[in-house]
């Protein structure tokens, strides 16, 4: 229900932005799936087209694009991410 398109895997993010988002989601103690875009160039390009967002990582909650690292970090700092996840019954 929470999907993170990122560089690397949960246990070994391969960029600082991906690591930051993984750490935020782990801090919130939510279950999330990871898709490593480095394993498939078509997914890496396709997700950017799908979301009309130029960067990786990208977070989706129940199929809805939430944002990249900066947006997720800002939402987390303001408490908005926790509230969003609560409203979707994920916390």
Coordinates of N, CA, C and O in Angstrom, one line a residue:
X1 N 0.8 -1.2 0.0 CA 0.0 0.0 0.0 C 0.9 1.3 0.0 O 0.4 2.3 -0.4
X2 N 2.1 1.1 0.5 CA 3.1 2.2 0.3 C 4.2 1.6 -0.5 O 4.8 0.6 -0.2
X3 N 4.5 2.3 -1.6 CA 5.5 1.9 -2.6 C 6.5 3.0 -2.8 O 6.2 4.1 -3.0
X4 N 7.8 2.6 -2.6 CA 8.9 3.5 -2.8 C 9.7 3.1 -4.0 O 10.3 2.0 -4.0
X5 N 9.7 3.9 -5.0 CA 10.6 3.7 -6.2 C 11.9 4.4 -5.8 O 11.9 5.6 -5.6
X6 N 13.0 3.7 -5.7 CA 14.2 4.2 -5.2 C 15.4 3.6 -5.9 O 15.3 2.6 -6.7
X7 N 16.6 4.2 -5.6 CA 17.9 3.6 -6.1 C 18.4 2.7 -5.0 O 18.8 3.2 -3.9
X8 N 18.5 1.4 -5.2 CA 18.9 0.5 -4.2 C 17.8 -0.3 -3.6 O 16.6 -0.3 -4.1
X9 N 18.1 -0.8 -2.4 CA 17.1 -1.6 -1.6 C 17.0 -1.0 -0.2 O 17.9 -0.2 0.2
X10 N 16.0 -1.4 0.5 CA 15.8 -0.9 1.9 C 17.1 -1.0 2.7 O 17.4 -0.1 3.4
X11 N 17.7 -2.1 2.7 CA 18.9 -2.4 3.5 C 20.1 -1.7 3.0 O 21.1 -1.5 3.7
X12 N 20.1 -1.3 1.7 CA 21.3 -0.6 1.1 C 20.9 0.4 0.0 O 21.1 0.1 -1.1
X13 N 20.3 1.5 0.5 CA 20.0 2.6 -0.5 C 21.3 3.0 -1.2 O 22.4 3.1 -0.6
X14 N 21.2 3.3 -2.5 CA 22.3 3.7 -3.3 C 22.4 5.2 -3.6 O 23.1 5.6 -4.5
X15 N 21.6 6.0 -2.9 CA 21.8 7.4 -3.0 C 21.2 8.0 -1.7 O 20.4 7.4 -1.0
X16 N 21.7 9.2 -1.4 CA 21.3 9.9 -0.1 C 19.9 10.2 0.0 O 19.3 10.1 1.0
X17 N 19.2 10.5 -1.2 CA 17.8 10.9 -1.2 C 17.0 9.7 -0.9 O 16.0 9.7 -0.1
X18 N 17.3 8.6 -1.5 CA 16.6 7.3 -1.3 C 16.8 6.9 0.2 O 15.8 6.5 0.9
X19 N 18.0 7.1 0.7 CA 18.2 6.7 2.1 C 17.4 7.6 3.1 O 16.8 7.1 4.0
X20 N 17.3 8.8 2.8 CA 16.5 9.7 3.6 C 15.0 9.3 3.7 O 14.4 9.3 4.7
X21 N 14.5 8.9 2.5 CA 13.0 8.5 2.5 C 12.9 7.2 3.2 O 11.9 7.0 4.0
X22 N 13.8 6.2 3.0 CA 13.7 5.0 3.7 C 13.7 5.2 5.2 O 12.9 4.6 6.0
X23 N 14.6 6.1 5.7 CA 14.7 6.4 7.1 C 13.4 7.0 7.7 O 13.0 6.7 8.8
X24 N 12.8 7.9 6.9 CA 11.5 8.5 7.3 C 10.5 7.4 7.5 O 9.8 7.3 8.5
X25 N 10.3 6.5 6.5 CA 9.3 5.5 6.5 C 9.6 4.5 7.6 O 8.6 4.1 8.3
X26 N 10.8 4.2 7.8 CA 11.2 3.3 8.9 C 10.9 4.0 10.3 O 10.4 3.3 11.2
X27 N 11.2 5.2 10.4 CA 10.9 6.0 11.6 C 9.4 6.0 11.9 O 9.0 5.9 13.1
X28 N 8.6 6.1 10.9 CA 7.1 6.0 11.1 C 6.6 4.6 11.3 O 5.4 4.4 11.6
X29 N 7.5 3.6 11.2 CA 7.2 2.2 11.5 C 6.0 1.7 10.6 O 5.1 1.1 11.1
X30 N 6.1 2.0 9.3 CA 5.1 1.5 8.4 C 5.7 0.5 7.5 O 6.9 0.5 7.2
X31 N 4.9 -0.4 7.0 CA 5.3 -1.4 6.0 C 5.3 -0.7 4.6 O 4.4 0.0 4.3
X32 N 6.4 -0.9 3.9 CA 6.4 -0.4 2.5 C 7.2 -1.3 1.6 O 8.1 -2.0 2.1
X33 N 6.8 -1.3 0.4 CA 7.5 -2.1 -0.6 C 8.5 -1.1 -1.4 O 8.3 0.1 -1.5
X34 N 9.6 -1.7 -1.9 CA 10.6 -1.0 -2.6 C 10.7 -1.6 -4.0 O 10.7 -2.8 -4.2
X35 N 10.8 -0.7 -5.0 CA 11.2 -1.1 -6.3 C 12.5 -0.4 -6.6 O 12.6 0.9 -6.6
X36 N 13.5 -1.2 -6.9 CA 14.8 -0.7 -7.2 C 14.9 -0.3 -8.7 O 15.0 -1.2 -9.5
X37 N 14.9 1.0 -9.0 CA 14.9 1.4 -10.4 C 16.2 1.2 -11.1 O 16.3 1.2 -12.3
X38 N 17.2 0.9 -10.3 CA 18.5 0.6 -11.0 C 18.5 -0.8 -11.6 O 19.4 -1.0 -12.5
X39 N 17.6 -1.6 -11.3 CA 17.5 -2.9 -11.9 C 16.8 -2.9 -13.2 O 16.9 -3.9 -14.0
X40 N 16.1 -1.9 -13.6 CA 15.3 -1.9 -14.8 C 15.2 -0.4 -15.3 O 14.5 0.4 -14.8
X41 N 15.9 -0.2 -16.4 CA 15.9 1.2 -17.0 C 14.5 1.6 -17.5 O 14.2 2.8 -17.4
X42 N 13.7 0.7 -18.0 CA 12.4 1.0 -18.4 C 11.5 1.5 -17.2 O 10.8 2.4 -17.4
X43 N 11.6 0.8 -16.1 CA 10.9 1.3 -14.9 C 11.4 2.7 -14.5 O 10.6 3.6 -14.1
X44 N 12.7 2.8 -14.5 CA 13.3 4.1 -14.1 C 12.8 5.3 -14.9 O 12.4 6.3 -14.4
X45 N 12.8 5.1 -16.2 CA 12.2 6.1 -17.1 C 10.7 6.2 -17.0 O 10.1 7.3 -17.0
X46 N 10.1 5.1 -17.0 CA 8.6 5.0 -17.0 C 8.0 5.7 -15.8 O 6.9 6.4 -15.9
X47 N 8.5 5.5 -14.6 CA 7.9 6.1 -13.4 C 8.0 7.6 -13.5 O 7.1 8.3 -13.0
X48 N 9.1 8.1 -14.1 CA 9.2 9.6 -14.2 C 8.1 10.1 -15.1 O 7.6 11.2 -14.9
X49 N 7.9 9.4 -16.2 CA 6.8 9.8 -17.1 C 5.4 9.7 -16.5 O 4.6 10.6 -16.6
X50 N 5.2 8.6 -15.8 CA 3.9 8.3 -15.2 C 3.5 9.4 -14.2 O 2.4 9.9 -14.2
X51 N 4.5 9.8 -13.4 CA 4.2 10.8 -12.3 C 4.4 12.2 -12.8 O 4.0 13.1 -12.1
X52 N 5.1 12.3 -14.0 CA 5.5 13.7 -14.4 C 6.4 14.4 -13.4 O 6.3 15.5 -13.1
X53 N 7.2 13.5 -12.8 CA 8.1 14.0 -11.8 C 9.5 13.6 -12.2 O 9.8 12.4 -12.5
X54 N 10.5 14.5 -12.2 CA 11.8 14.2 -12.9 C 12.8 13.4 -12.0 O 13.8 12.9 -12.6
X55 N 12.5 13.2 -10.8 CA 13.6 12.6 -9.9 C 13.1 11.3 -9.2 O 11.9 11.0 -9.1
X56 N 14.1 10.6 -8.8 CA 13.9 9.4 -7.9 C 14.6 9.7 -6.6 O 15.6 10.3 -6.6
X57 N 14.0 9.4 -5.5 CA 12.9 8.5 -5.2 C 11.6 9.1 -5.4 O 11.4 10.3 -5.4
X58 N 10.6 8.2 -5.5 CA 9.2 8.6 -5.5 C 8.3 7.7 -4.6 O 8.5 6.5 -4.6
X59 N 7.5 8.4 -3.9 CA 6.6 7.6 -2.9 C 5.2 7.7 -3.4 O 4.6 8.7 -3.8
X60 N 4.6 6.5 -3.3 CA 3.1 6.3 -3.7 C 2.4 5.7 -2.5 O 3.0 4.8 -1.8
X61 N 1.3 6.2 -2.2 CA 0.4 5.7 -1.1 C -0.9 5.3 -1.7 O -1.6 6.1 -2.3
X62 N -1.2 4.0 -1.6 CA -2.4 3.4 -2.2 C -2.6 3.9 -3.7 O -3.7 4.3 -4.1
X63 N -1.5 3.9 -4.4 CA -1.5 4.2 -5.8 C -1.4 5.7 -6.2 O -1.2 6.1 -7.3
X64 N -1.4 6.5 -5.2 CA -1.4 8.0 -5.4 C 0.0 8.5 -5.2 O 0.7 8.2 -4.2
X65 N 0.5 9.2 -6.2 CA 1.9 9.8 -6.1 C 1.9 10.9 -5.0 O 1.1 11.8 -5.0
X66 N 2.8 10.7 -4.0 CA 2.9 11.7 -2.9 C 4.0 12.7 -3.2 O 3.8 13.9 -3.0
X67 N 5.2 12.3 -3.7 CA 6.2 13.2 -4.0 C 7.6 12.5 -3.9 O 7.7 11.3 -3.6
X68 N 8.6 13.3 -4.1 CA 10.0 12.9 -4.0 C 10.5 13.2 -2.6 O 9.8 13.5 -1.7
X69 N 11.8 13.1 -2.5 CA 12.5 13.3 -1.2 C 12.2 14.6 -0.5 O 11.8 14.6 0.7
X70 N 12.3 15.7 -1.2 CA 12.1 17.0 -0.6 C 10.6 17.1 0.0 O 10.4 17.6 1.1
X71 N 9.7 16.7 -0.8 CA 8.3 16.8 -0.4 C 8.0 15.9 0.8 O 7.4 16.3 1.7
X72 N 8.5 14.6 0.7 CA 8.2 13.7 1.8 C 8.9 14.2 3.0 O 8.3 14.1 4.1
X73 N 10.1 14.7 2.9 CA 10.8 15.2 4.1 C 10.1 16.4 4.7 O 9.9 16.4 5.9
X74 N 9.6 17.3 3.9 CA 8.8 18.4 4.4 C 7.5 18.0 5.1 O 7.2 18.5 6.1
X75 N 6.8 17.1 4.4 CA 5.6 16.5 5.0 C 5.9 15.9 6.3 O 5.1 16.0 7.3
X76 N 6.9 15.1 6.4 CA 7.3 14.4 7.7 C 7.6 15.4 8.8 O 7.1 15.3 9.9
X77 N 8.4 16.5 8.5 CA 8.7 17.5 9.5 C 7.5 18.2 10.0 O 7.5 18.6 11.1
X78 N 6.5 18.4 9.1 CA 5.3 19.2 9.5 C 4.3 18.2 10.2 O 3.2 18.7 10.6
X79 N 4.5 16.9 10.2 CA 3.5 16.0 10.7 C 2.5 15.6 9.7 O 1.6 14.8 10.0
X80 N 2.6 16.1 8.5 CA 1.6 15.9 7.5 C 1.6 14.5 6.9 O 0.6 13.9 6.6
X81 N 2.8 13.9 6.8 CA 3.0 12.5 6.3 C 2.3 11.5 7.3 O 1.6 10.7 6.8
X82 N 2.6 11.7 8.6 CA 2.0 10.8 9.5 C 0.4 10.9 9.5 O -0.3 9.9 9.5
X83 N -0.1 12.1 9.4 CA -1.5 12.3 9.3 C -2.1 11.7 8.0 O -3.2 11.0 8.0
X84 N -1.4 11.8 6.9 CA -1.8 11.2 5.6 C -1.9 9.7 5.8 O -2.9 9.0 5.4
X85 N -0.9 9.1 6.4 CA -0.8 7.7 6.5 C -1.9 7.2 7.5 O -2.5 6.1 7.3
X86 N -2.1 8.0 8.6 CA -3.2 7.6 9.5 C -4.6 7.7 8.8 O -5.4 6.8 9.0
X87 N -4.8 8.7 7.9 CA -6.1 8.8 7.2 C -6.3 7.6 6.2 O -7.4 7.3 5.9
X88 N -5.2 7.0 5.8 CA -5.3 5.9 4.9 C -5.2 4.5 5.7 O -5.1 3.5 5.1
X89 N -5.3 4.6 7.0 CA -5.3 3.4 7.9 C -4.0 2.6 7.7 O -4.0 1.4 7.8
X90 N -2.9 3.3 7.6 CA -1.6 2.6 7.4 C -0.7 2.8 8.7 O 0.3 2.2 8.7
X91 N -1.2 3.5 9.6 CA -0.5 3.7 10.9 C -1.5 3.3 12.0 O -2.6 3.8 12.0

